[in-house]
Amino acid sequence: EDQVTQSPEALRLQEGESSSLNCSYTVSGLRGLFWYRQDPGKGPEFLFTLYSAGEEKEKERLKATLTKKESFLHITAPKPEDSATYLCAVSISGSARQLTFGSGTQLTVLP
Amino acid sequence: DAGVIQSPRHEVTEMGQEVTLRCKPISGHDYLFWYRQTMMRGLELLIYFNNNVPIDDSGMPEDRFSAKMPNASFSTLKIQPSEPRDSAVYFCASSLTQADTQYFGPGTRLTVL
């Protein structure tokens, strides 16, 4: 069965304290892995798409990386405004189903 | 573009009533998705459309749920009759192609008393 697991469930960081969020997946064939950010009361906001192992993408303080079994979202020197829930999702090759989402990591950055 | 538009933003209703949620996708996007988000189950795909045609409705929980897309700029998700366990946030998303990024609307928070 295709699975997407995110860890940790929640993470509290001090401002400037770098860390990483993990998204591990077990799927029959990965077509793409997506990272979204979700603020309270809002819809998920697209951050990155990764398609092949070894690929990396960056945006401001965020960098996403992909291996054959997992993806990491690295947050460098976070600020309080980075506080949000970060969701990863996978698109599976040969499947009519679209994105399968993980349960998310709730990040809190303290000033 | 204004992005994906959903209405209403909040809906409070009583058990047994009919509920209709509305979505306007981004212009030019051929795919439209309906999701439900709860604390227990996270974000779940209910149904998606391609060029106004339902492609996969295997995520629709029961026959009480139905979705339509009468044209490229409008879709509805209907629950009849509603039950308290239907309380959740319902999101609509759209994408240009099947493999493309999905863009989400702000959601409708549904509370069934």
Coordinates of C-alpha atoms in Angstrom, one line a residue:
Chain A
E1 CA 0.0 0.0 0.0
D2 CA 1.3 3.4 -0.9
Q3 CA 2.2 5.4 2.2
V4 CA 3.5 8.9 3.0
T5 CA 4.8 9.5 6.5
Q6 CA 6.0 12.9 7.9
S7 CA 8.1 13.4 11.0
P8 CA 8.2 14.9 13.5
E9 CA 4.5 15.7 14.0
A10 CA 5.4 18.9 15.7
L11 CA 8.6 20.9 16.0
R12 CA 9.4 24.0 18.1
L13 CA 12.5 26.0 17.2
Q14 CA 14.1 29.1 18.4
E15 CA 14.5 31.9 15.8
G16 CA 17.7 31.2 13.9
E17 CA 17.8 27.5 14.9
S18 CA 18.1 25.5 11.7
S19 CA 16.4 22.1 11.4
S20 CA 14.9 19.6 8.9
L21 CA 11.5 18.1 8.3
N22 CA 11.2 14.6 6.9
C23 CA 8.8 13.0 4.5
S24 CA 9.3 9.3 3.8
Y25 CA 7.3 7.5 1.2
T26 CA 6.6 4.0 0.1
V27 CA 5.1 4.0 -3.3
S28 CA 5.2 1.8 -6.4
G29 CA 6.5 4.5 -8.6
L30 CA 7.1 8.2 -7.8
R31 CA 6.0 10.7 -10.4
G32 CA 6.6 13.7 -8.2
L33 CA 6.9 14.9 -4.6
F34 CA 5.3 18.1 -3.6
W35 CA 5.8 20.3 -0.5
Y36 CA 3.1 22.7 0.7
R37 CA 2.8 25.2 3.5
Q38 CA -0.5 25.6 5.3
D39 CA -1.3 28.5 7.6
P40 CA -4.2 28.3 10.1
G41 CA -7.5 28.9 8.4
K42 CA -6.0 28.8 4.9
G43 CA -5.5 26.4 2.1
P44 CA -2.2 24.7 1.4
E45 CA 0.2 26.9 -0.5
F46 CA 2.6 25.4 -3.0
L47 CA 6.3 25.5 -2.2
F48 CA 8.2 22.9 -4.3
T49 CA 8.0 20.0 -6.7
L50 CA 10.8 17.4 -6.9
Y51 CA 10.8 14.7 -9.6
S52 CA 14.0 12.6 -9.3
A53 CA 16.5 11.5 -6.6
G54 CA 19.2 14.0 -6.1
E55 CA 17.1 16.9 -7.1
E56 CA 17.2 20.0 -4.8
K57 CA 15.2 23.2 -4.8
E58 CA 15.5 26.4 -2.8
K59 CA 13.3 29.3 -1.8
E60 CA 14.5 31.9 0.7
R61 CA 15.2 29.9 3.9
L62 CA 13.8 26.7 2.6
K63 CA 15.6 23.9 0.7
A64 CA 13.9 20.7 -0.4
T65 CA 15.9 17.5 -1.3
L66 CA 14.8 14.1 -2.6
T67 CA 16.2 10.6 -2.3
K68 CA 14.7 7.3 -3.5
K69 CA 12.9 6.9 -0.2
E70 CA 12.4 10.3 1.4
S71 CA 12.5 14.0 1.1
F72 CA 13.8 16.6 3.5
L73 CA 12.7 20.2 3.9
H74 CA 15.6 22.1 5.4
I75 CA 14.9 25.3 7.2
T76 CA 17.9 27.6 7.7
A77 CA 17.8 30.3 10.3
P78 CA 14.0 30.3 10.6
K79 CA 12.0 33.3 11.6
P80 CA 8.6 33.4 13.4
E81 CA 6.8 33.9 10.1
D82 CA 8.0 30.5 9.0
S83 CA 5.6 29.0 11.6
A84 CA 3.0 26.8 9.8
T85 CA 2.1 23.3 9.0
Y86 CA 4.3 21.8 6.2
L87 CA 2.7 19.1 4.1
C88 CA 4.3 16.7 1.6
A89 CA 2.4 14.8 -1.0
V90 CA 3.3 12.3 -3.7
S91 CA 2.0 11.7 -7.2
I92 CA 2.2 8.1 -8.2
S93 CA 3.1 6.8 -11.7
G94 CA 0.4 4.8 -13.4
S95 CA -2.2 5.8 -10.8
A96 CA -5.4 7.6 -11.7
R97 CA -5.3 8.9 -8.2
Q98 CA -3.7 12.3 -7.7
L99 CA -1.8 13.5 -4.7
T100 CA -1.5 11.4 -1.6
F101 CA -0.8 13.7 1.4
G102 CA 1.2 13.1 4.6
S103 CA -0.2 14.2 7.9
G104 CA 2.0 17.2 8.1
T105 CA 4.6 18.7 10.5
Q106 CA 3.5 21.6 12.6
L107 CA 6.4 24.0 12.9
T108 CA 6.5 26.8 15.5
V109 CA 9.4 29.2 15.5
L110 CA 9.8 31.2 18.7
P111 CA 11.2 34.8 18.7
Chain B
D1 CA -5.8 35.7 -11.6
A2 CA -7.8 35.6 -8.3
G3 CA -6.8 32.0 -7.6
V4 CA -9.3 29.3 -6.7
I5 CA -12.5 30.8 -5.2
Q6 CA -14.7 28.9 -2.7
S7 CA -18.0 29.8 -1.1
P8 CA -19.2 30.0 1.5
R9 CA -16.1 30.3 3.8
H10 CA -18.1 29.0 6.8
E11 CA -21.2 27.0 6.9
V12 CA -23.1 25.9 10.0
T13 CA -26.1 23.7 9.6
E14 CA -28.2 21.1 11.4
M15 CA -28.1 17.4 10.9
G16 CA -30.3 16.3 8.1
Q17 CA -30.0 19.5 6.1
E18 CA -28.6 19.8 2.6
V19 CA -25.3 21.5 2.2
T20 CA -23.8 22.9 -1.1
L21 CA -20.3 24.0 -1.4
R22 CA -19.1 25.9 -4.4
C23 CA -15.8 26.3 -6.2
K24 CA -14.5 28.4 -9.1
P25 CA -11.1 27.0 -10.4
I26 CA -8.3 29.1 -11.9
S27 CA -9.2 30.0 -15.4
G28 CA -7.6 27.6 -18.0
H29 CA -7.0 24.8 -15.5
D30 CA -8.4 21.5 -16.8
Y31 CA -8.3 19.6 -13.5
L32 CA -10.4 20.3 -10.4
F33 CA -10.1 18.5 -7.1
W34 CA -12.3 18.3 -4.0
Y35 CA -10.5 17.5 -0.7
R36 CA -11.7 17.1 2.9
Q37 CA -9.4 17.9 5.9
T38 CA -9.9 16.7 9.4
M39 CA -7.5 16.5 12.4
M40 CA -8.0 12.7 12.5
R41 CA -7.6 11.9 8.8
G42 CA -5.6 14.8 7.4
L43 CA -6.2 15.9 3.8
E44 CA -8.2 13.4 1.8
L45 CA -9.1 13.5 -1.9
L46 CA -12.8 13.1 -2.5
I47 CA -13.2 13.4 -6.2
Y48 CA -11.5 15.0 -9.2
F49 CA -12.6 16.2 -12.6
N50 CA -10.8 16.5 -16.0
N51 CA -12.5 18.9 -18.5
N52 CA -15.7 18.8 -16.4
V53 CA -15.9 15.0 -16.4
P54 CA -15.5 13.1 -13.1
I55 CA -12.5 10.8 -13.3
D56 CA -12.1 9.3 -9.9
D57 CA -14.8 9.5 -7.1
S58 CA -13.5 6.6 -5.0
G59 CA -12.8 9.0 -2.2
M60 CA -16.4 10.1 -1.8
P61 CA -17.3 8.6 1.6
E62 CA -21.0 7.8 1.0
D63 CA -23.9 8.2 -1.4
R64 CA -24.8 11.3 0.6
F65 CA -22.0 13.1 -1.2
S66 CA -22.2 14.2 -4.8
A67 CA -20.2 16.5 -7.0
K68 CA -20.9 18.2 -10.3
M69 CA -19.0 20.4 -12.7
P70 CA -21.5 21.8 -15.2
N71 CA -18.9 24.0 -16.9
A72 CA -15.2 24.8 -16.8
S73 CA -15.6 27.6 -14.2
F74 CA -17.9 26.1 -11.6
S75 CA -18.2 23.0 -9.4
T76 CA -20.4 22.0 -6.5
L77 CA -20.0 19.5 -3.7
K78 CA -23.3 18.6 -2.2
I79 CA -24.0 16.6 1.0
Q80 CA -27.6 15.4 1.5
P81 CA -28.5 14.7 4.3
S82 CA -25.6 16.1 6.3
E83 CA -24.4 14.4 9.5
P84 CA -22.2 15.7 12.4
R85 CA -19.3 13.5 11.2
D86 CA -19.2 15.5 8.0
S87 CA -17.9 18.5 9.9
A88 CA -14.5 19.4 8.4
V89 CA -12.8 21.9 6.1
Y90 CA -13.4 21.2 2.5
F91 CA -10.9 22.4 -0.1
C92 CA -11.1 22.8 -3.8
A93 CA -8.0 22.8 -5.9
S94 CA -7.2 23.1 -9.6
S95 CA -4.3 22.3 -11.9
L96 CA -3.3 22.9 -15.4
T97 CA -2.5 19.2 -16.2
Q98 CA -2.7 15.9 -14.4
A99 CA 0.9 16.0 -13.2
D100 CA 1.0 19.7 -12.6
T101 CA 1.0 21.6 -9.3
Q102 CA -2.4 21.8 -7.6
Y103 CA -3.4 25.3 -6.3
F104 CA -5.8 25.3 -3.4
G105 CA -8.7 27.6 -2.5
P106 CA -9.2 29.0 1.0
G107 CA -11.6 26.2 2.0
T108 CA -15.1 26.0 3.5
R109 CA -15.3 25.2 7.2
L110 CA -18.4 23.1 7.6
T111 CA -20.0 22.5 11.0
V112 CA -23.0 20.1 11.2
L113 CA -24.8 20.3 14.6

